[in-house]
GROMACS .gro file of C-alpha atoms in nm:
model
  302
    1MET     CA    1   2.049   0.976  -0.623
    2ALA     CA    2   2.016   0.638  -0.495
    3ARG     CA    3   1.970   0.289  -0.665
    4ILE     CA    4   1.619   0.165  -0.563
    5LEU     CA    5   1.495  -0.189  -0.609
    6ILE     CA    6   1.112  -0.215  -0.654
    7THR     CA    7   0.950  -0.558  -0.665
    8GLY     CA    8   0.615  -0.587  -0.823
    9GLY     CA    9   0.729  -0.307  -1.068
   10SER     CA   10   0.484  -0.421  -1.328
   11GLY     CA   11   0.169  -0.422  -1.137
   12ARG     CA   12  -0.112  -0.166  -1.108
   13LEU     CA   13   0.070   0.046  -0.831
   14GLY     CA   14   0.419  -0.080  -0.928
   15ARG     CA   15   0.419   0.092  -1.279
   16SER     CA   16   0.356   0.431  -1.126
   17VAL     CA   17   0.605   0.397  -0.851
   18VAL     CA   18   0.876   0.291  -1.111
   19ALA     CA   19   0.801   0.584  -1.320
   20GLY     CA   20   0.784   0.821  -1.041
   21PHE     CA   21   1.113   0.699  -0.898
   22ALA     CA   22   1.283   0.726  -1.230
   23ALA     CA   23   1.138   1.068  -1.294
   24ALA     CA   24   1.283   1.160  -0.954
   25GLY     CA   25   1.630   1.087  -1.081
   26HIS     CA   26   1.671   0.758  -0.903
   27ASP     CA   27   1.857   0.453  -1.059
   28VAL     CA   28   1.557   0.222  -1.063
   29VAL     CA   29   1.554  -0.165  -1.080
   30SER     CA   30   1.211  -0.309  -1.141
   31LEU     CA   31   1.168  -0.681  -1.042
   32ASP     CA   32   0.883  -0.869  -1.151
   33ARG     CA   33   0.784  -1.187  -1.335
   34GLN     CA   34   0.770  -1.016  -1.657
   35PRO     CA   35   0.830  -0.649  -1.767
   36PRO     CA   36   0.533  -0.417  -1.823
   37PRO     CA   37   0.407  -0.348  -2.174
   38ASP     CA   38   0.537   0.008  -2.174
   39PRO     CA   39   0.902  -0.008  -2.003
   40VAL     CA   40   1.024   0.315  -1.863
   41ASP     CA   41   1.337   0.457  -2.038
   42GLY     CA   42   1.648   0.412  -1.803
   43VAL     CA   43   1.482   0.156  -1.592
   44ALA     CA   44   1.664  -0.182  -1.546
   45TYR     CA   45   1.406  -0.482  -1.542
   46GLU     CA   46   1.486  -0.789  -1.372
   47SER     CA   47   1.295  -1.135  -1.320
   48VAL     CA   48   1.335  -1.376  -1.037
   49ASP     CA   49   1.117  -1.621  -0.839
   50LEU     CA   50   1.091  -1.441  -0.507
   51LEU     CA   51   0.954  -1.763  -0.352
   52ASP     CA   52   1.313  -1.907  -0.415
   53ALA     CA   53   1.494  -1.733  -0.111
   54GLU     CA   54   1.847  -1.844  -0.244
   55ALA     CA   55   1.770  -1.688  -0.601
   56ALA     CA   56   1.638  -1.374  -0.447
   57ARG     CA   57   1.952  -1.332  -0.221
   58LEU     CA   58   2.179  -1.378  -0.532
   59LEU     CA   59   1.989  -1.118  -0.735
   60PHE     CA   60   1.979  -0.859  -0.453
   61ALA     CA   61   2.365  -0.916  -0.392
   62ARG     CA   62   2.443  -0.856  -0.764
   63VAL     CA   63   2.186  -0.550  -0.802
   64ALA     CA   64   2.327  -0.383  -0.457
   65PRO     CA   65   2.040  -0.138  -0.395
   66GLU     CA   66   2.057   0.113  -0.138
   67ALA     CA   67   1.669   0.095  -0.067
   68VAL     CA   68   1.408  -0.163  -0.142
   69VAL     CA   69   1.034  -0.097  -0.191
   70SER     CA   70   0.849  -0.459  -0.170
   71LEU     CA   71   0.513  -0.438  -0.374
   72ALA     CA   72   0.528  -0.781  -0.511
   73ALA     CA   73   0.234  -1.008  -0.397
   74ILE     CA   74  -0.087  -1.169  -0.513
   75ALA     CA   75  -0.273  -0.847  -0.510
   76VAL     CA   76  -0.654  -0.947  -0.502
   77PRO     CA   77  -0.835  -1.139  -0.216
   78PHE     CA   78  -0.980  -1.474  -0.335
   79SER     CA   79  -0.787  -1.470  -0.656
   80ALA     CA   80  -0.619  -1.800  -0.573
   81PRO     CA   81  -0.680  -2.064  -0.323
   82GLU     CA   82  -0.653  -1.929   0.038
   83ASP     CA   83  -0.350  -2.144   0.135
   84VAL     CA   84  -0.172  -2.032  -0.173
   85ILE     CA   85  -0.227  -1.640  -0.112
   86LEU     CA   86  -0.111  -1.694   0.254
   87LYS     CA   87   0.197  -1.903   0.157
   88THR     CA   88   0.305  -1.689  -0.146
   89ASN     CA   89   0.247  -1.331   0.009
   90ALA     CA   90   0.421  -1.431   0.344
   91ALA     CA   91   0.699  -1.603   0.191
   92ILE     CA   92   0.787  -1.316  -0.067
   93ALA     CA   93   0.765  -1.056   0.240
   94HIS     CA   94   1.028  -1.265   0.418
   95ASN     CA   95   1.236  -1.349   0.144
   96VAL     CA   96   1.257  -0.998   0.010
   97THR     CA   97   1.329  -0.846   0.344
   98ASP     CA   98   1.596  -1.118   0.425
   99ALA     CA   99   1.762  -1.061   0.073
  100ALA     CA  100   1.760  -0.708   0.124
  101VAL     CA  101   1.942  -0.712   0.453
  102GLU     CA  102   2.189  -0.972   0.330
  103ALA     CA  103   2.266  -0.736   0.042
  104GLY     CA  104   2.347  -0.459   0.283
  105VAL     CA  105   2.034  -0.245   0.219
  106ARG     CA  106   1.964   0.020   0.462
  107LYS     CA  107   1.603   0.114   0.396
  108VAL     CA  108   1.333  -0.157   0.333
  109VAL     CA  109   0.966  -0.060   0.282
  110VAL     CA  110   0.681  -0.329   0.264
  111ALA     CA  111   0.338  -0.296   0.133
  112SER     CA  112   0.059  -0.417   0.339
  113SER     CA  113  -0.318  -0.326   0.286
  114PRO     CA  114  -0.617  -0.160   0.466
  115SER     CA  115  -0.791  -0.498   0.426
  116ILE     CA  116  -0.609  -0.639   0.739
  117MET     CA  117  -0.855  -0.431   0.942
  118GLY     CA  118  -1.146  -0.678   0.892
  119TYR     CA  119  -1.412  -0.469   0.704
  120GLY     CA  120  -1.640  -0.685   0.515
  121SER     CA  121  -1.629  -1.000   0.745
  122PRO     CA  122  -1.932  -1.220   0.696
  123ALA     CA  123  -1.964  -1.249   1.051
  124GLY     CA  124  -1.993  -0.872   1.104
  125TRP     CA  125  -1.746  -0.624   1.191
  126VAL     CA  126  -1.754  -0.313   1.422
  127PRO     CA  127  -1.431  -0.134   1.499
  128PRO     CA  128  -1.358   0.083   1.808
  129ARG     CA  129  -1.371   0.398   1.605
  130LEU     CA  130  -1.393   0.570   1.279
  131PRO     CA  131  -1.178   0.707   1.111
  132LEU     CA  132  -0.950   0.399   1.148
  133ASP     CA  133  -0.589   0.462   1.237
  134GLU     CA  134  -0.273   0.279   1.294
  135ASP     CA  135  -0.363   0.206   1.661
  136VAL     CA  136  -0.688   0.022   1.582
  137PRO     CA  137  -0.606  -0.351   1.597
  138PRO     CA  138  -0.628  -0.542   1.263
  139GLN     CA  139  -0.881  -0.819   1.247
  140PRO     CA  140  -0.807  -0.992   0.909
  141TRP     CA  141  -1.070  -1.257   0.818
  142HIS     CA  142  -0.934  -1.390   0.480
  143ALA     CA  143  -0.602  -1.500   0.383
  144TYR     CA  144  -0.506  -1.202   0.179
  145GLY     CA  145  -0.561  -0.978   0.474
  146LEU     CA  146  -0.385  -1.222   0.700
  147SER     CA  147  -0.093  -1.231   0.454
  148LYS     CA  148  -0.056  -0.845   0.451
  149TYR     CA  149  -0.059  -0.861   0.840
  150VAL     CA  150   0.211  -1.113   0.833
  151ALA     CA  151   0.415  -0.887   0.599
  152GLU     CA  152   0.384  -0.600   0.835
  153GLN     CA  153   0.503  -0.848   1.128
  154VAL     CA  154   0.795  -0.950   0.905
  155ALA     CA  155   0.905  -0.577   0.899
  156ALA     CA  156   0.853  -0.550   1.272
  157MET     CA  157   1.050  -0.876   1.329
  158PHE     CA  158   1.355  -0.749   1.134
  159ALA     CA  159   1.312  -0.422   1.305
  160ALA     CA  160   1.327  -0.577   1.639
  161LYS     CA  161   1.634  -0.783   1.532
  162HIS     CA  162   1.817  -0.472   1.424
  163GLY     CA  163   1.722  -0.220   1.683
  164PRO     CA  164   1.645   0.143   1.628
  165GLY     CA  165   1.810   0.130   1.290
  166ASP     CA  166   1.994   0.473   1.332
  167GLY     CA  167   2.373   0.523   1.279
  168GLU     CA  168   2.580   0.455   0.964
  169ASN     CA  169   2.538   0.090   0.954
  170GLY     CA  170   2.169   0.093   1.075
  171VAL     CA  171   1.863  -0.063   0.887
  172LYS     CA  172   1.530   0.100   0.881
  173PHE     CA  173   1.203  -0.088   0.806
  174ALA     CA  174   0.850   0.031   0.737
  175SER     CA  175   0.526  -0.092   0.621
  176PHE     CA  176   0.235   0.103   0.457
  177ARG     CA  177  -0.110   0.030   0.372
  178PRO     CA  178  -0.221   0.185   0.041
  179CYS     CA  179  -0.580   0.222  -0.004
  180TYR     CA  180  -0.780   0.117  -0.322
  181VAL     CA  181  -0.519   0.208  -0.588
  182ILE     CA  182  -0.637   0.423  -0.881
  183ALA     CA  183  -0.374   0.417  -1.162
  184PRO     CA  184  -0.367   0.730  -1.384
  185GLU     CA  185  -0.537   0.565  -1.675
  186GLU     CA  186  -0.846   0.478  -1.472
  187TRP     CA  187  -0.936   0.826  -1.421
  188ALA     CA  188  -0.999   0.863  -1.795
  189GLY     CA  189  -1.223   0.557  -1.774
  190ALA     CA  190  -1.018   0.240  -1.777
  191PRO     CA  191  -1.176  -0.022  -1.540
  192THR     CA  192  -1.044  -0.023  -1.182
  193GLN     CA  193  -0.932  -0.332  -0.993
  194GLN     CA  194  -1.290  -0.453  -0.942
  195GLY     CA  195  -1.403  -0.400  -1.304
  196HIS     CA  196  -1.579  -0.076  -1.246
  197THR     CA  197  -1.502   0.270  -1.356
  198VAL     CA  198  -1.430   0.545  -1.097
  199VAL     CA  199  -1.731   0.737  -1.191
  200GLU     CA  200  -1.950   0.401  -1.137
  201ARG     CA  201  -1.797   0.366  -0.806
  202LEU     CA  202  -1.901   0.716  -0.721
  203ASP     CA  203  -2.236   0.699  -0.858
  204ASP     CA  204  -2.334   0.389  -0.669
  205PRO     CA  205  -2.216   0.390  -0.317
  206LYS     CA  206  -2.262   0.019  -0.297
  207LEU     CA  207  -1.974  -0.047  -0.534
  208SER     CA  208  -1.730   0.155  -0.299
  209ALA     CA  209  -1.884   0.042   0.032
  210PRO     CA  210  -1.693  -0.281   0.053
  211ALA     CA  211  -1.360  -0.106   0.080
  212LEU     CA  212  -1.526   0.180   0.323
  213PHE     CA  213  -1.491   0.420   0.040
  214ASN     CA  214  -1.108   0.428   0.065
  215TYR     CA  215  -0.883   0.504  -0.247
  216VAL     CA  216  -0.558   0.680  -0.334
  217ASP     CA  217  -0.397   0.785  -0.667
  218ALA     CA  218  -0.111   0.567  -0.745
  219ARG     CA  219   0.106   0.886  -0.799
  220ASP     CA  220   0.033   0.998  -0.443
  221VAL     CA  221   0.162   0.674  -0.321
  222THR     CA  222   0.473   0.724  -0.519
  223ASP     CA  223   0.506   1.074  -0.368
  224PHE     CA  224   0.465   0.904  -0.011
  225LEU     CA  225   0.734   0.644  -0.070
  226LEU     CA  226   0.976   0.894  -0.218
  227LEU     CA  227   0.940   1.107   0.091
  228LEU     CA  228   0.927   0.814   0.322
  229LEU     CA  229   1.276   0.685   0.192
  230GLU     CA  230   1.406   1.055   0.240
  231ARG     CA  231   1.282   1.080   0.598
  232MET     CA  232   1.321   0.725   0.731
  233HIS     CA  233   1.535   0.882   1.012
  234LEU     CA  234   1.221   1.047   1.150
  235ILE     CA  235   1.027   0.716   1.195
  236GLU     CA  236   1.035   0.460   1.451
  237ASN     CA  237   1.181   0.140   1.328
  238GLY     CA  238   0.905  -0.082   1.190
  239ASP     CA  239   0.644   0.201   1.181
  240VAL     CA  240   0.335   0.142   0.992
  241PHE     CA  241   0.133   0.400   0.780
  242PHE     CA  242  -0.208   0.432   0.620
  243VAL     CA  243  -0.171   0.587   0.279
  244GLY     CA  244  -0.493   0.713   0.118
  245ALA     CA  245  -0.674   1.021  -0.038
  246ALA     CA  246  -0.761   1.317   0.174
  247ASP     CA  247  -1.135   1.245   0.097
  248ALA     CA  248  -1.369   0.949   0.058
  249MET     CA  249  -1.480   0.790  -0.264
  250ALA     CA  250  -1.829   0.928  -0.222
  251ARG     CA  251  -2.037   1.224  -0.328
  252ALA     CA  252  -2.218   1.246  -0.002
  253PRO     CA  253  -2.066   1.266   0.357
  254LEU     CA  254  -1.970   0.930   0.490
  255ALA     CA  255  -2.185   1.028   0.816
  256ASP     CA  256  -2.491   0.993   0.577
  257VAL     CA  257  -2.384   0.712   0.347
  258ILE     CA  258  -2.244   0.460   0.605
  259PRO     CA  259  -2.548   0.437   0.814
  260GLU     CA  260  -2.756   0.348   0.504
  261ILE     CA  261  -2.541   0.068   0.401
  262TYR     CA  262  -2.389  -0.034   0.723
  263PRO     CA  263  -2.627   0.058   1.004
  264GLU     CA  264  -2.433  -0.128   1.259
  265LEU     CA  265  -2.154   0.146   1.196
  266ALA     CA  266  -2.382   0.441   1.232
  267HIS     CA  267  -2.274   0.522   1.586
  268LEU     CA  268  -1.930   0.555   1.462
  269ALA     CA  269  -1.978   0.751   1.132
  270GLY     CA  270  -2.099   1.079   1.288
  271GLY     CA  271  -1.771   1.257   1.267
  272LEU     CA  272  -1.724   1.164   0.904
  273VAL     CA  273  -1.862   1.489   0.773
  274GLY     CA  274  -1.806   1.688   0.452
  275SER     CA  275  -1.534   1.477   0.250
  276SER     CA  276  -1.366   1.299   0.551
  277PRO     CA  277  -1.258   0.943   0.477
  278ALA     CA  278  -1.298   0.634   0.713
  279PHE     CA  279  -0.911   0.601   0.709
  280SER     CA  280  -0.682   0.845   0.880
  281ILE     CA  281  -0.359   0.963   0.712
  282GLU     CA  282  -0.278   1.187   1.018
  283LYS     CA  283   0.032   0.976   1.117
  284ALA     CA  284   0.181   1.013   0.758
  285ARG     CA  285   0.122   1.378   0.776
  286ARG     CA  286   0.273   1.409   1.122
  287VAL     CA  287   0.559   1.198   1.104
  288ILE     CA  288   0.700   1.265   0.746
  289GLY     CA  289   0.509   1.560   0.633
  290TRP     CA  290   0.324   1.377   0.346
  291GLU     CA  291   0.006   1.520   0.180
  292PRO     CA  292  -0.181   1.361  -0.098
  293LYS     CA  293  -0.222   1.605  -0.394
  294ARG     CA  294  -0.500   1.420  -0.599
  295SER     CA  295  -0.863   1.336  -0.536
  296TRP     CA  296  -1.156   1.227  -0.761
  297ARG     CA  297  -1.254   1.583  -0.754
  298THR     CA  298  -0.929   1.710  -0.919
  299GLU     CA  299  -0.858   1.418  -1.144
  300LEU     CA  300  -1.196   1.309  -1.319
  301PRO     CA  301  -1.242   1.483  -1.657
  302ASN     CA  302  -1.488   1.769  -1.625
   0.00000   0.00000   0.00000
């Protein structure tokens, strides 16, 4: 198995990714400002300031990973001043990718966010279609969304520099947009990122509406990343993927729910029948054969 460096390994998503990669038999190095309260046996924990490009290069060279999964970032919109979010997240994306390449890494995956699409804009937002897919142009309206779009462009820039990435010495880059992450303990009632429980988000559609009812189990993201690294040879260099649940965080069809909350989107929501989500994962299915295994229907206690 491979040595994998995971930045942001102590975060909401990172903890599940680290545990899942370790369980899959990989030699995992978790990089964060501090280790998690429940470290995983066999995982090496490192700390470095990723805003310090030279320090990052030195650590990556010492660790010598075969692949890097970059999750580190300020993770919540408006949780810091806008200029801080933009500068921090953009710099981390660049420094991590650059340090990985300098260390001879052949596979680099960078975390983005669905929020780059622009939903929730105070000026109004009407996309060309629903469900959203990777061909719909992003319209970020806050620094967090912009910073994540920049992170995607960093991966695309390095892909452009290195070409197709095939061959023994090729380097492959990818970005992924994980939907609203639900950590395993949150199915049992722990608060989600916004402070509400999963059941509260289901019972009150207005709580899930700001994210267009998107979500994903952190373990399904882990499975996506494991499969992506295994099948990087199948992707176009610099490819981007939405990673979400196969259904929506809503008890009723979005074709009915969305028009009630966002009447301006009513003409786009008609096809979101049954449990269909507003974010398409067809590209991940088609290109690497990934399928999420979990949903609120399977994970909530009866």
